[in-house]
PDB file of C-alpha atoms in Angstrom:
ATOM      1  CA  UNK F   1      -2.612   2.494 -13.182  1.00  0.00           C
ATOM      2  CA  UNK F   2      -3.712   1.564 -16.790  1.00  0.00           C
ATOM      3  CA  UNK F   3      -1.457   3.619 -18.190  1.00  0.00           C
ATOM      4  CA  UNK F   4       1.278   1.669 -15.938  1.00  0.00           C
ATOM      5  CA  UNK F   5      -0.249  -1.668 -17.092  1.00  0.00           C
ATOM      6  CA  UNK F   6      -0.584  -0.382 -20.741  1.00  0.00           C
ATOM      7  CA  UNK F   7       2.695  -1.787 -21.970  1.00  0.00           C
ATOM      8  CA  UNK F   8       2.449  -5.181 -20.700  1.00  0.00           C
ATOM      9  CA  UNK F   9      -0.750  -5.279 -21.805  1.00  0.00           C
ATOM     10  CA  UNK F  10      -0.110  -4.426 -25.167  1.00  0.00           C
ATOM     11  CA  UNK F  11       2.629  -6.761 -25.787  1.00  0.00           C
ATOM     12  CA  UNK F  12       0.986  -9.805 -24.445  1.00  0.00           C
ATOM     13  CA  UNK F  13      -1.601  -9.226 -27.027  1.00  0.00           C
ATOM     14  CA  UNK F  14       0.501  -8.629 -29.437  1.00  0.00           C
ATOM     15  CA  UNK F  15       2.817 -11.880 -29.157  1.00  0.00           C
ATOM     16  CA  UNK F  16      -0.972 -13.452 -28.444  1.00  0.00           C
ATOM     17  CA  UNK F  17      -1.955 -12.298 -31.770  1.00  0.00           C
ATOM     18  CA  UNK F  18       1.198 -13.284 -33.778  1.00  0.00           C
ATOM     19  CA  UNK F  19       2.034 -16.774 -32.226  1.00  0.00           C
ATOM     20  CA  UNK F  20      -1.799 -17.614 -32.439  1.00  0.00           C
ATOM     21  CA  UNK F  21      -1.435 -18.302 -28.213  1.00  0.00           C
ATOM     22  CA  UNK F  22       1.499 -20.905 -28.438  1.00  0.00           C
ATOM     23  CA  UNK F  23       3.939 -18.201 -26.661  1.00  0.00           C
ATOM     24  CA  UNK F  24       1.455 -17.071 -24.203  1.00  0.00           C
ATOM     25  CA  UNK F  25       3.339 -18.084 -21.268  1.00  0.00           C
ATOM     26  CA  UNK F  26       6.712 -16.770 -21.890  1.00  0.00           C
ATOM     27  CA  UNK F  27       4.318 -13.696 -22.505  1.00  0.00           C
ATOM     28  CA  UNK F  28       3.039 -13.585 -19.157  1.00  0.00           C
ATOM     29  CA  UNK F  29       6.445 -14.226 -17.784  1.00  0.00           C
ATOM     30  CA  UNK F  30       7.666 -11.561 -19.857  1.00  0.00           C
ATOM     31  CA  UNK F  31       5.119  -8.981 -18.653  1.00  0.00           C
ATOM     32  CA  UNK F  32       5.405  -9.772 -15.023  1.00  0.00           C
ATOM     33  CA  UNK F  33       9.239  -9.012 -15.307  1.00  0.00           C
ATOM     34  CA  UNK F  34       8.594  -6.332 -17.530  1.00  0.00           C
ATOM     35  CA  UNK F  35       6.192  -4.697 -14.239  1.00  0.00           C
ATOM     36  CA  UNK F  36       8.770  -5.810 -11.745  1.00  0.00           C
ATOM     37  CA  UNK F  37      11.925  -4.062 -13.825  1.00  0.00           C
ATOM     38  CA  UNK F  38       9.391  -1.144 -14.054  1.00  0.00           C
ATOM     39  CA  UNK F  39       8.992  -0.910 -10.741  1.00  0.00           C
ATOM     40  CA  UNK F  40      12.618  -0.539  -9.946  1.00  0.00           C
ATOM     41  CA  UNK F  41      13.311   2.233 -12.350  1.00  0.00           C
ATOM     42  CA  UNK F  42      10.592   3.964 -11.034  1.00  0.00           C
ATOM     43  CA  UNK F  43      11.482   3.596  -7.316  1.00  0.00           C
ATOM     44  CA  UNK F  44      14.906   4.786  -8.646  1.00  0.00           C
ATOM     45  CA  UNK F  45      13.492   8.155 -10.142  1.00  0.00           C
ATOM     46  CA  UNK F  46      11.495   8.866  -7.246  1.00  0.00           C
ATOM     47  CA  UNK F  47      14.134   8.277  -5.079  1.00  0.00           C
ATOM     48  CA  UNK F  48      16.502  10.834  -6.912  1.00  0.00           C
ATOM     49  CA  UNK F  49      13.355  13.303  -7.479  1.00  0.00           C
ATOM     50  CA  UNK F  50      12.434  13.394  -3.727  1.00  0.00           C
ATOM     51  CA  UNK F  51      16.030  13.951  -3.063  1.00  0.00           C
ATOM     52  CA  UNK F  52      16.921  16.710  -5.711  1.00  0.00           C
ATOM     53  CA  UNK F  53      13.838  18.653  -6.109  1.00  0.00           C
ATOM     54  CA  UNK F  54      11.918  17.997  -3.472  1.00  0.00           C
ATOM     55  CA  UNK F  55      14.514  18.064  -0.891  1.00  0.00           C
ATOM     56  CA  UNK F  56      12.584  15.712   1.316  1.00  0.00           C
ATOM     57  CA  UNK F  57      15.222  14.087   3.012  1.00  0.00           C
ATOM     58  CA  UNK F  58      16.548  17.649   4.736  1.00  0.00           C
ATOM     59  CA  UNK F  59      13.177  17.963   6.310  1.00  0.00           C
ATOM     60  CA  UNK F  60      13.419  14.463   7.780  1.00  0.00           C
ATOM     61  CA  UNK F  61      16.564  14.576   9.463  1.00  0.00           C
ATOM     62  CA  UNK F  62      15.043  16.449  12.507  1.00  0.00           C
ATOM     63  CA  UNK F  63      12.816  13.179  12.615  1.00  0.00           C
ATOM     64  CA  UNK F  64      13.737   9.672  13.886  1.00  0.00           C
ATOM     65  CA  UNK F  65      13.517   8.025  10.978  1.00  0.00           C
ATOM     66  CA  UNK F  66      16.341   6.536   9.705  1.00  0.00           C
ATOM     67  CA  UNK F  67      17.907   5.487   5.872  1.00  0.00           C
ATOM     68  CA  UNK F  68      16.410   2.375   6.076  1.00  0.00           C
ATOM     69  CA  UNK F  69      13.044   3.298   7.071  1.00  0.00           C
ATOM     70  CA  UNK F  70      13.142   5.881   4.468  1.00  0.00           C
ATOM     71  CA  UNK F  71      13.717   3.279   1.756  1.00  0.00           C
ATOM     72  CA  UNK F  72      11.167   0.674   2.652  1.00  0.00           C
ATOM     73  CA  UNK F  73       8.849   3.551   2.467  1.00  0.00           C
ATOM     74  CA  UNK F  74       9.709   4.168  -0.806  1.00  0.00           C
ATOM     75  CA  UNK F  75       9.748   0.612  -1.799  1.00  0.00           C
ATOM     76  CA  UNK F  76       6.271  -0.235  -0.189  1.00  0.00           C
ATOM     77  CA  UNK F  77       5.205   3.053  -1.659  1.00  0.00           C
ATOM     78  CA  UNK F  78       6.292   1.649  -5.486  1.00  0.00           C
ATOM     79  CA  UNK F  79       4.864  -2.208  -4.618  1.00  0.00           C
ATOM     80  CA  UNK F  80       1.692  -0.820  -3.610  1.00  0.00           C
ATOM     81  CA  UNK F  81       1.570   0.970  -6.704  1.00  0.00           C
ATOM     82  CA  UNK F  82       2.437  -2.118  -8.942  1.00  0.00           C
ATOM     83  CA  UNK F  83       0.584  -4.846  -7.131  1.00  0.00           C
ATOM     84  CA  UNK F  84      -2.448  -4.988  -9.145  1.00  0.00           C
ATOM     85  CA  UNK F  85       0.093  -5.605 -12.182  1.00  0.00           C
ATOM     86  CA  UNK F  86       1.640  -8.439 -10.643  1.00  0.00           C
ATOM     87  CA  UNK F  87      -1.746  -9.804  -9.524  1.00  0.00           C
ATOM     88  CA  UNK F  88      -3.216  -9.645 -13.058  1.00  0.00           C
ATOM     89  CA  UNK F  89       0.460 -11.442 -14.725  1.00  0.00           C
ATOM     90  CA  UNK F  90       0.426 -14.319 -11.670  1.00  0.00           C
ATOM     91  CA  UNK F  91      -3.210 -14.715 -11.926  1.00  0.00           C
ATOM     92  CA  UNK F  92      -3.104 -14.758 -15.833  1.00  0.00           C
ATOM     93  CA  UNK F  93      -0.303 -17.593 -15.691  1.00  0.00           C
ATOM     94  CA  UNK F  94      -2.271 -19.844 -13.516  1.00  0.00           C
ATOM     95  CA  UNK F  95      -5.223 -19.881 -15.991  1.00  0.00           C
TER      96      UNK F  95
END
C-alpha cells in the first residue's frame, strides 16, 4: 500500500514545498484523482491479466455467477485496495 500511496505522496510534498502551502488544496485534489485514475488502470490490468493468463473466467462459467457479478468483484476488490488512499486525500482536505 505505500508503495501505491508513494506517488501522491510525493507530489503533494513536492508542490507543498515549492508553493510554500498556497497550492495545497488543488494538491490534495490532485492526489485524490491521481488514486482514483490509478485505481481504474489497475482494475483494467487485472481484469485483462485474470482473463489472459490466468484464465479465470473459463473456470467460472460452470458457476452461477454472472458478468456482472464478476466485475463488481473486481471493482470492490480494487476499492478495497485504494480506500485508505482516498481516506488519507478526503481527510487531508478537510484539515
Amino acid at each position: 500500500m505505500l508503495g501505491y500511496l508513494a506517488s501522491p505522496l510525493a507530489l503533494l510534498f513536492l508542490i507543498y514545498i515549492v508553493s510554500r502551502g498556497a497550492l495545497l488544496d488543488y494538491a490534495i485534489i490532485g492526489g485524490l484523482l491521481s488514486v482514483v485514475a490509478e485505481n481504474g488502470l489497475i482494475s483494467l490490468t487485472d481484469f485483462a491479466f485474470l482473463r489472459m493468463e490466468l484464465h479465470l473466467q473459463d473456470l467460472l462459467v460452470t458457476t452461477e455467477i454472472g458478468p456482472q457479478e464478476y466485475i463488481l468483484g473486481l471493482v470492490l476488490s480494487n476499492l478495497v485496495f485504494s480506500l485508505p488512499g482516498i481516506i488519507l486525500y478526503v481527510f487531508s482536505f478537510n484539515i
